[in-house]
Each structure stands twice: as C-alpha cells, then as structure tokens.
PDB file of C-alpha atoms in Angstrom:
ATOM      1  CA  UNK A  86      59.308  61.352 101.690  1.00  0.00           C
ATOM      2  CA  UNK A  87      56.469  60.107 102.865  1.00  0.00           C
ATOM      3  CA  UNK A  88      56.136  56.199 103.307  1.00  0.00           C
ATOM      4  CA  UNK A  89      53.418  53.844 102.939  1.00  0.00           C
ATOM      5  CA  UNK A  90      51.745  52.625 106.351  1.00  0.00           C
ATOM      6  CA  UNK A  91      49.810  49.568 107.162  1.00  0.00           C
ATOM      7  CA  UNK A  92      47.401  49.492 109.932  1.00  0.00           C
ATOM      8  CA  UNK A  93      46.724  45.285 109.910  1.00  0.00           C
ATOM      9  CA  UNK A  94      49.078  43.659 111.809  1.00  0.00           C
ATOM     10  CA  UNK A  95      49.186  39.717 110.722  1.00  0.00           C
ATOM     11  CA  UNK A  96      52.707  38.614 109.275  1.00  0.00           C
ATOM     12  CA  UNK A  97      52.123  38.757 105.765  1.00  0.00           C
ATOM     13  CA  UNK A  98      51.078  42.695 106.874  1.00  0.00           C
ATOM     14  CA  UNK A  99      54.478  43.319 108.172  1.00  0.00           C
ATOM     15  CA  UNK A 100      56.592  42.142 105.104  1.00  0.00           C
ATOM     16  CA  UNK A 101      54.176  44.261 102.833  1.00  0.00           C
ATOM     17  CA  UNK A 102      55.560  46.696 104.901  1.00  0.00           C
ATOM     18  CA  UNK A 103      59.152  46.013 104.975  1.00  0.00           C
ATOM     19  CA  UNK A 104      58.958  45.721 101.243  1.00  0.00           C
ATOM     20  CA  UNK A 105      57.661  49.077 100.926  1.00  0.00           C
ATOM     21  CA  UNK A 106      60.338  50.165 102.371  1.00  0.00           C
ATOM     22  CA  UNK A 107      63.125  48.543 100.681  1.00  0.00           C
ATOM     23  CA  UNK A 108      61.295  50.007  97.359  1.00  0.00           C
ATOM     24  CA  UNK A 109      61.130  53.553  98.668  1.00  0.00           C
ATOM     25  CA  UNK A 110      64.167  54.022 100.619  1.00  0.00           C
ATOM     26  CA  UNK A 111      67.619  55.010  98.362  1.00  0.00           C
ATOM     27  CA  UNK A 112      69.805  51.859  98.551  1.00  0.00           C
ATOM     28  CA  UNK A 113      72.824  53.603 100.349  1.00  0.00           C
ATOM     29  CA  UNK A 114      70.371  54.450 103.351  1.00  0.00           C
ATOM     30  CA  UNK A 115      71.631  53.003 106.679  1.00  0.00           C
ATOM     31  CA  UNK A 116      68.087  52.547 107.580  1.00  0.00           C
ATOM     32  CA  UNK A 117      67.224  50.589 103.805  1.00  0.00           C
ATOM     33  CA  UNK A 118      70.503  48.942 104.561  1.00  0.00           C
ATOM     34  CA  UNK A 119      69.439  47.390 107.869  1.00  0.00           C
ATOM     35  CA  UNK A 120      65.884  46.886 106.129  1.00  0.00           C
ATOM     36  CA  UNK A 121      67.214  44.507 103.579  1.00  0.00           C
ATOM     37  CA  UNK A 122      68.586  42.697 106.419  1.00  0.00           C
ATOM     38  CA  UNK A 123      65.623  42.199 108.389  1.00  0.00           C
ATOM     39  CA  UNK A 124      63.289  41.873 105.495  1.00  0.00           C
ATOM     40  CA  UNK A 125      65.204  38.623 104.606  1.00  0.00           C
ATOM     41  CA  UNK A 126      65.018  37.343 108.171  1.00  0.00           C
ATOM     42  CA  UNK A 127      61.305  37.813 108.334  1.00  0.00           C
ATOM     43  CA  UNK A 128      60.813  35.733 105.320  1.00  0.00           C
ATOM     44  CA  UNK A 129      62.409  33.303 106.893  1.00  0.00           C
ATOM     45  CA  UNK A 130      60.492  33.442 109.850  1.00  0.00           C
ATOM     46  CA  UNK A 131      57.091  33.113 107.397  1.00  0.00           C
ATOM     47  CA  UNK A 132      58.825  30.436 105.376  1.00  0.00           C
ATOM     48  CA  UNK A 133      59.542  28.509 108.732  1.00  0.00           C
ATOM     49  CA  UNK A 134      56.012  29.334 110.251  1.00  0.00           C
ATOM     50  CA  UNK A 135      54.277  27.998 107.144  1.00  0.00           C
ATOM     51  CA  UNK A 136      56.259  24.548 106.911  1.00  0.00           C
ATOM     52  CA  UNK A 137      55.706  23.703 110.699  1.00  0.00           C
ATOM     53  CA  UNK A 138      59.354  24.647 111.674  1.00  0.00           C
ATOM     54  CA  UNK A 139      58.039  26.337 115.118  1.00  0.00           C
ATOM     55  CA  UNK A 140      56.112  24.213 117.802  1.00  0.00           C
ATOM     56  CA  UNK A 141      53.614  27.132 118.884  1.00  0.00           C
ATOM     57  CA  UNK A 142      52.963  28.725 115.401  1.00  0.00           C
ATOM     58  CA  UNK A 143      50.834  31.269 116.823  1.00  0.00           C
ATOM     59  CA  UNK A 144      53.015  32.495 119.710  1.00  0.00           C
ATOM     60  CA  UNK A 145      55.783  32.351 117.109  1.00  0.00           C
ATOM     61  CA  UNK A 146      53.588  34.521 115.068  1.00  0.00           C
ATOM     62  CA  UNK A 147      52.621  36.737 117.636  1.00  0.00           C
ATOM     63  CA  UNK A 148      56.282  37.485 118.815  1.00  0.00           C
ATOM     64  CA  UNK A 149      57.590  37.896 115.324  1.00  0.00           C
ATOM     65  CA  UNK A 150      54.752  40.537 114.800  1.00  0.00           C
ATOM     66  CA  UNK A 151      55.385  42.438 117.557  1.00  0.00           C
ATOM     67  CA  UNK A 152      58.692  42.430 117.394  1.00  0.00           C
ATOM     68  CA  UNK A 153      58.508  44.141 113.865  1.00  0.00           C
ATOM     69  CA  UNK A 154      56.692  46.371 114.799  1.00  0.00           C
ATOM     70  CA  UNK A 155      59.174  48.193 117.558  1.00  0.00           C
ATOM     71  CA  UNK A 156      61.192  48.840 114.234  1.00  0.00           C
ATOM     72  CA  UNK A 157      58.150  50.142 112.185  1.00  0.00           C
ATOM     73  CA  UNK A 158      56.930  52.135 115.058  1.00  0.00           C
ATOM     74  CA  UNK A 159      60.746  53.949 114.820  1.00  0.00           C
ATOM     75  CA  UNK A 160      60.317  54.519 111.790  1.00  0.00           C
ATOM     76  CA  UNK A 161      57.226  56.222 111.545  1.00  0.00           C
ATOM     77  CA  UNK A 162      58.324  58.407 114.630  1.00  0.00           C
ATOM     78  CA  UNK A 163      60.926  59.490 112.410  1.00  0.00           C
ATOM     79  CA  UNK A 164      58.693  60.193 109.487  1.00  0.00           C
ATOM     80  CA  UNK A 165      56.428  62.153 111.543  1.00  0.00           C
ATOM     81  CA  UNK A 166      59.346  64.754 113.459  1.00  0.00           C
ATOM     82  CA  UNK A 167      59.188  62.451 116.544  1.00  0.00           C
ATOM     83  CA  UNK A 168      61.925  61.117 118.202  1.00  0.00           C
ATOM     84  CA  UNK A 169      63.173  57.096 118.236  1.00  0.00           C
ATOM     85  CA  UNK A 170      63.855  55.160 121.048  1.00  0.00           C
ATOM     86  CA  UNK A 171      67.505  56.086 121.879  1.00  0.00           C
ATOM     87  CA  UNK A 172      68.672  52.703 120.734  1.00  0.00           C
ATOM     88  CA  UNK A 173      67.480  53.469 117.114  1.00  0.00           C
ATOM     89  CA  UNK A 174      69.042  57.485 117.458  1.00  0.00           C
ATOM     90  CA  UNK A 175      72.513  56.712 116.531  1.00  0.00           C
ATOM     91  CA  UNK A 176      71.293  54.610 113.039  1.00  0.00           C
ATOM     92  CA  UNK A 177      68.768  57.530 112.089  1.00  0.00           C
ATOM     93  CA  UNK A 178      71.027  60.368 112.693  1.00  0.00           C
ATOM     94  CA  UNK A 179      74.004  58.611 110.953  1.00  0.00           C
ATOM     95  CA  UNK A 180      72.066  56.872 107.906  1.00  0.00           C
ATOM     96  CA  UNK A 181      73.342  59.237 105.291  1.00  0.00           C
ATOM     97  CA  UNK A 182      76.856  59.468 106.815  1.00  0.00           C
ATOM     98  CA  UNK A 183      79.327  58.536 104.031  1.00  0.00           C
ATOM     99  CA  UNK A 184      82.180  57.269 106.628  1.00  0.00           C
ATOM    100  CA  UNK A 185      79.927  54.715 107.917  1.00  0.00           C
ATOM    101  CA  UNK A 186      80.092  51.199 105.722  1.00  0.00           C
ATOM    102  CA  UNK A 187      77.060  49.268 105.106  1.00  0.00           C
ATOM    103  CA  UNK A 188      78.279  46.282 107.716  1.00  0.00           C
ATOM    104  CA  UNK A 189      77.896  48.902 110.437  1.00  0.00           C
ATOM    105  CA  UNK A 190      74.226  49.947 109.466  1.00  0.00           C
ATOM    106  CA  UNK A 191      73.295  46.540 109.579  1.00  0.00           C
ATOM    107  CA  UNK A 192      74.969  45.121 112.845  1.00  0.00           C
ATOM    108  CA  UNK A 193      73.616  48.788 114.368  1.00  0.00           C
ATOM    109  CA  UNK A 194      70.381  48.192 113.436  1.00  0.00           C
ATOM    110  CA  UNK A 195      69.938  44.236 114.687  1.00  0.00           C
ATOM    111  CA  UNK A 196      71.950  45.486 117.847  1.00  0.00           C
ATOM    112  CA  UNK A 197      68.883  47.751 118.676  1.00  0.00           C
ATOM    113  CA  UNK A 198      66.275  45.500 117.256  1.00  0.00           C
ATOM    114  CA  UNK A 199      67.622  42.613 119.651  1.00  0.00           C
ATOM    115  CA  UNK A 200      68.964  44.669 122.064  1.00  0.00           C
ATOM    116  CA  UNK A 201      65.736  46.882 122.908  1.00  0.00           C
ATOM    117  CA  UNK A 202      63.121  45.846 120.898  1.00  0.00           C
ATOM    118  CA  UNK A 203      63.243  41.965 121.672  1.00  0.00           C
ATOM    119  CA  UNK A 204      63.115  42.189 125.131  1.00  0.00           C
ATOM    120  CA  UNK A 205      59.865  44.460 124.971  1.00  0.00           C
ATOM    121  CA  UNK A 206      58.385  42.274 122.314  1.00  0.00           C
ATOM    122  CA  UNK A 207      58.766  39.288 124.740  1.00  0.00           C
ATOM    123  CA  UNK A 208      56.487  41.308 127.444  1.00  0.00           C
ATOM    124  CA  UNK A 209      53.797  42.510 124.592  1.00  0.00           C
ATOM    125  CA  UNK A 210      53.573  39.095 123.718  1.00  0.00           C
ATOM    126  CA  UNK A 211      53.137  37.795 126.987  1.00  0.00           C
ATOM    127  CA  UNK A 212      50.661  40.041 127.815  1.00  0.00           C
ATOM    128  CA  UNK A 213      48.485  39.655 124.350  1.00  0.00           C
ATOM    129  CA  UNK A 214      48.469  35.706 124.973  1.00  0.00           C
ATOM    130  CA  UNK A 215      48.532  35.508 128.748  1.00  0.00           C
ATOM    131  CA  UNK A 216      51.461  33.839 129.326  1.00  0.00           C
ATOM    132  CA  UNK A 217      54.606  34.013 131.273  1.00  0.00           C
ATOM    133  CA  UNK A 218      58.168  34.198 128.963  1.00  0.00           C
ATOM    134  CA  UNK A 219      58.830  30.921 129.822  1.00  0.00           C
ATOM    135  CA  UNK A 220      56.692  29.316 127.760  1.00  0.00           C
ATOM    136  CA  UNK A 221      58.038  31.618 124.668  1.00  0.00           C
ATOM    137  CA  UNK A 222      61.683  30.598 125.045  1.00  0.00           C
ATOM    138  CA  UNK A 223      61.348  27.794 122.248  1.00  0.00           C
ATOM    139  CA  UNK A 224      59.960  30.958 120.117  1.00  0.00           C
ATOM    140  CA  UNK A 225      62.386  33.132 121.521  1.00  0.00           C
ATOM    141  CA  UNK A 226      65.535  30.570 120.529  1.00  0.00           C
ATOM    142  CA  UNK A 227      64.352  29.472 117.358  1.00  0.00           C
ATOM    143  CA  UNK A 228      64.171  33.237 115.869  1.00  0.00           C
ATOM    144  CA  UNK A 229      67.546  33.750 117.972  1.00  0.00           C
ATOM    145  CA  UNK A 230      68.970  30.729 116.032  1.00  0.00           C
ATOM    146  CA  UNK A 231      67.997  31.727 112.482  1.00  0.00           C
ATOM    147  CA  UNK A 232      69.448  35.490 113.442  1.00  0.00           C
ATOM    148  CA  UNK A 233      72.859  33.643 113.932  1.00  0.00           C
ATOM    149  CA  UNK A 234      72.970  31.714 110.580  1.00  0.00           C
ATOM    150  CA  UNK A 235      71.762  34.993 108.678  1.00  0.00           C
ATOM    151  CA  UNK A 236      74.349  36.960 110.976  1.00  0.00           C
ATOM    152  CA  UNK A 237      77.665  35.509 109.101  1.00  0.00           C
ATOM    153  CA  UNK A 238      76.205  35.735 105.903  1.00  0.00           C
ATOM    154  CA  UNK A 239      75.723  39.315 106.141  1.00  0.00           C
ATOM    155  CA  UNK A 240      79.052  39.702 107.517  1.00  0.00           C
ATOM    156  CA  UNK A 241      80.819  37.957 104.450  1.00  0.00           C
ATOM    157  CA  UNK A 242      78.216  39.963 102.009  1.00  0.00           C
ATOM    158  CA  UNK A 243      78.807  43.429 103.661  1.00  0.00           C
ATOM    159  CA  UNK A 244      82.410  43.296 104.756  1.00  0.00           C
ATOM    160  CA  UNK A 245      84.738  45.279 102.437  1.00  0.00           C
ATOM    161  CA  UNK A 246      86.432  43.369  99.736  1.00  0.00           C
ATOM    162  CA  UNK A 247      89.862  43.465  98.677  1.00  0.00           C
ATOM    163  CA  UNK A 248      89.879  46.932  97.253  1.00  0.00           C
ATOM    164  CA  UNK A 249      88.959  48.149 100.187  1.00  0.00           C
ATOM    165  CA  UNK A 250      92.160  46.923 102.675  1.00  0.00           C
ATOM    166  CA  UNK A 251      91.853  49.918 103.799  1.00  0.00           C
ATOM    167  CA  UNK A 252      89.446  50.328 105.749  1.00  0.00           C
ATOM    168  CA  UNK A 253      89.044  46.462 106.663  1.00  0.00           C
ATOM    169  CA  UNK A 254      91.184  46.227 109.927  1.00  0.00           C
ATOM    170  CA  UNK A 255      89.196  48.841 111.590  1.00  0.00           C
ATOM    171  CA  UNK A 256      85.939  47.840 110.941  1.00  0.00           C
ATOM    172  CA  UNK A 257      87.055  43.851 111.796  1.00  0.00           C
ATOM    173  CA  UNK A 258      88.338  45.672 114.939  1.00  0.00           C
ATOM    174  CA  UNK A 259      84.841  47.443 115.833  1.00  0.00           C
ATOM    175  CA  UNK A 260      82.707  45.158 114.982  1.00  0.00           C
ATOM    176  CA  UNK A 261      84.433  42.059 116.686  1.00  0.00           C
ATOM    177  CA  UNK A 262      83.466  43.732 120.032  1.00  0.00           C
ATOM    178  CA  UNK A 263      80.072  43.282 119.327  1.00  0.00           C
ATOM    179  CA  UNK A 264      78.388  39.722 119.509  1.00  0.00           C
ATOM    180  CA  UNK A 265      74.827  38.577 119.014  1.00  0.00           C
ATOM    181  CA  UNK A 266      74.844  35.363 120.947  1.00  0.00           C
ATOM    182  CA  UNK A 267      75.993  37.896 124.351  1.00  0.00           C
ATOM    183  CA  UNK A 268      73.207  40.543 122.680  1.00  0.00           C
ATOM    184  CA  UNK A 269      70.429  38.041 122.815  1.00  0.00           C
ATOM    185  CA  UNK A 270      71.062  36.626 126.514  1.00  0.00           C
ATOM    186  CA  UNK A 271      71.208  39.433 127.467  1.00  0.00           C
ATOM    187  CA  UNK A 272      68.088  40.380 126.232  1.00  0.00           C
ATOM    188  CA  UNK A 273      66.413  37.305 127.573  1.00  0.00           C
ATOM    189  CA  UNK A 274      67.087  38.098 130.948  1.00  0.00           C
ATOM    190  CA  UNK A 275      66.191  41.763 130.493  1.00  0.00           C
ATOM    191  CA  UNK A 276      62.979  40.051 129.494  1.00  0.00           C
ATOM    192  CA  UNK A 277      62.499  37.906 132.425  1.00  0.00           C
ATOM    193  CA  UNK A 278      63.250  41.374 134.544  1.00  0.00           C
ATOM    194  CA  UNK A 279      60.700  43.269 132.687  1.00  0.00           C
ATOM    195  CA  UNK A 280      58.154  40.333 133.008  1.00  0.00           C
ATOM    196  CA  UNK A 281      59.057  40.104 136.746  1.00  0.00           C
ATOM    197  CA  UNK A 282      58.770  44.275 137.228  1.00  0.00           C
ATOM    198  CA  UNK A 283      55.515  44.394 134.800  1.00  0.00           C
ATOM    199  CA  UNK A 284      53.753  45.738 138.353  1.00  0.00           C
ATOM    200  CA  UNK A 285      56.072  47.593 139.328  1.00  0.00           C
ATOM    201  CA  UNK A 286      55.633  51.167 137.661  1.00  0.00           C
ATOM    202  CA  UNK A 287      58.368  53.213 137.815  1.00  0.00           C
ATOM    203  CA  UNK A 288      60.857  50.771 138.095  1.00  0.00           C
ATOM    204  CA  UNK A 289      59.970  48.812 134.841  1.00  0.00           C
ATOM    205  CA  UNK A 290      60.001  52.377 133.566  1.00  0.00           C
ATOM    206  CA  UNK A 291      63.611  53.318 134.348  1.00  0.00           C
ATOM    207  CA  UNK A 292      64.746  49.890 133.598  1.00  0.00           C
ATOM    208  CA  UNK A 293      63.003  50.202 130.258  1.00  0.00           C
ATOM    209  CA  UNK A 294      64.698  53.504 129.870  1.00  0.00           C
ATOM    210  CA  UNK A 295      68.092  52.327 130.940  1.00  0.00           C
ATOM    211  CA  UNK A 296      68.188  49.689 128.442  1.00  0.00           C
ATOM    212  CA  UNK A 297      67.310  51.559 125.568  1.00  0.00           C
ATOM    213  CA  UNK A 298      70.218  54.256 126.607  1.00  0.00           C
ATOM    214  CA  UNK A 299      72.480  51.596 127.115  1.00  0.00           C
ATOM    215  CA  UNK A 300      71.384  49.684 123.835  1.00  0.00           C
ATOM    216  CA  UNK A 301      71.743  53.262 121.913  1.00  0.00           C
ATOM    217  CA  UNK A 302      75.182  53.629 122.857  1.00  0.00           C
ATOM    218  CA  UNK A 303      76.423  50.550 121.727  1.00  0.00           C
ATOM    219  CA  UNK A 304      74.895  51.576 118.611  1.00  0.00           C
ATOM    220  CA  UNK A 305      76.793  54.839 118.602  1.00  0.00           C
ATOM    221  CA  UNK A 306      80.080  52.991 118.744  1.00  0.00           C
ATOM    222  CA  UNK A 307      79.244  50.587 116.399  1.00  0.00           C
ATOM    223  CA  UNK A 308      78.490  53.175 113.765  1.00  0.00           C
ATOM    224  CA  UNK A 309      82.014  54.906 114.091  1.00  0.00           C
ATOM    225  CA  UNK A 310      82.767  56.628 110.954  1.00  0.00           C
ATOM    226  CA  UNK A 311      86.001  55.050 109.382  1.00  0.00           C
ATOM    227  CA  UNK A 312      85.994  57.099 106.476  1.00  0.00           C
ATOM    228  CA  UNK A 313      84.835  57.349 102.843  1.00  0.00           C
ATOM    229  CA  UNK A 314      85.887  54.541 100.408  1.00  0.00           C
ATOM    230  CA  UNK A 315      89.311  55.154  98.424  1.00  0.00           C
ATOM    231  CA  UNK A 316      90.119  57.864 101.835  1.00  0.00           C
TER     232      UNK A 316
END
C-alpha cells in the first residue's frame, strides 16, 4: 500500500498527514491503532496553540512539528523496505499480530515516540531556533502534561471489557510496569545529554544509538502477545 506523503512541514501539514493515515491504514493495525492515538493528541496540541494555551507558540510549534515527524519519518522507512529506528521495530513487526490487544499498540507506540523520538525532537528544535533546551521546558511540560490526561483515557477506552476477564490480569500486569511520567524524565534528561554531547561525535552517536535500543526493548515487552480474544 502505498501512502500519501506531504513534503510541507507546518502543523496543519502534519495532521493532513496523520489523517491520511488513519483513512488508509485497516483499523486493527497496531500502527493505525497508535495513529488514532496520536492524531487526537496533535489536535490538541493545534487546538491549544490556536487559543494561546502555550507561552512560546512558535517554539511550541516547532517542537510539536518535529516531533511528528520522527514518527512519519518511521513510517515512510517502512513503506519504502527501510528499516525503523529500533524503538519503532517491535510495533512494525508485531502490528498484525492477533495476540497483541490494541492497549499494547498504543502504550508501544507513545513509549517510542516519547522515549526516542522526544528527546531528539528537543535537539532539532534547539538547533532550528538557536536555543538551549532550557528555554523549551515550558513547551516540553505542557505537551508532557496533555500526554498524561489523554494517557488514562486511552487506558479506560482500550483496556478489555468484561468479556474479556481473560485476558485482563495480564495485560494490567504488563502494562503497569510501564509509566509515562518516569518515560518523559527520562527523556528530558536524555535531552539535556544530547544537547550537552551535540559536539561530541561519536559519543552523541552511541548514546543516540543506545537509547533507541534501549527504548525498542521496552517496546518489545510491552507488546507481549497474551493471546487471541475468546483463547
């Protein structure tokens, strides 16, 4: 399948693109699943950026846009027989995997958006307004903040109901390991190290490299299979 691409790169660009992909994608995709997610998070983000809700609109902008596109950029390396970033491997290979419940696409998918692709979005950002991270930490907190209110809502909308007992305990097991407030400290501060080894080559290189690994196997576990519904 071959999905529609957009070159501009302004807000309104991204959610044309996000939306393209929610209308191409089957619905049972892990990858539409997680789309849906983020799709209604960005809107957000554009609803909050056009009443005023962020004190640097245009550094909130800019993060917001480069953020997004960490996740597009995965998915067109997909859609052109390249690979991911490890931390989007385990939600690519697994997307189609009929064990894996739509809660766990979703939490595996923000875990390597906000894992990975948050701290790296921090740096572009940075470098495209000339500024340290610092001064984006309002921007950073206030996208970090509306992730946390969307983040129990799409727990209580994905988590299996009642006919599905079955399965509940384990994934309320798995996925209580796994938090987003400890997620996005943590990926402040791999920020601040990235910013700080920016010079520094190689290092920023295996550090860069390191995270994603360690970001893609958190993903891996989070995407467990627990079996098919009614097993």
């Amino acid at each position: 399948m071959v999905l529609p691409r957009y070159s501009t790169t302004p807000v309104d660009a991204v959610l044309t693109r996000m939306r393209a992909l929610d209308a191409a994608l089957p619905e049972r995709d892990g990858v539409a699943v997680f789309n849906r997610v983020y799709l209604t998070v960005t809107e957000e983000v554009d609803r909050r950026l056009d009443a005023g809700e962020f004190p640097d609109a245009c550094a909130a902008a800019a993060l917001d846009v480069r953020f997004a596109e960490r996740y597009l950029a995965a998915v067109d390396a997909v859609e052109d027989d390249r690979r991911p970033p490890a931390c989007w491997r385990p939600l690519f290979q697994l997307r189609r995997h009929p064990g894996v419940r739509p809660l766990q696409f979703a939490l595996a998918g923000i875990n390597a958006h906000i894992g990975h692709d948050l701290a790296l979005a921090v740096v572009d950002t940075c470098r495209a307004l000339g500024c340290a991270p610092a001064e984006l930490e309002d921007e950073f907190d206030r996208v970090g903040e509306l992730l946390a209110e969307l983040e129990e809502r799409i727990r209580e909308d994905l988590m299996p109901g009642p006919d599905l007992l079955q399965i509940a305990d384990p994934i309320t097991h798995l996925l209580g390991a796994w938090s987003l407030e400890r997620a996005r400290d943590a990926t402040w501060s791999a920020a601040r190290v990235l910013w700080a080894l920016r010079r520094c080559g190689d290092m920023a290189e295996e550090f860069t490299t390191r995270l994603d690994a360690a970001v893609g196997f958190a993903g891996r576990m989070l995407l467990t299979p627990l079996g098919e519904c009614g097993d």
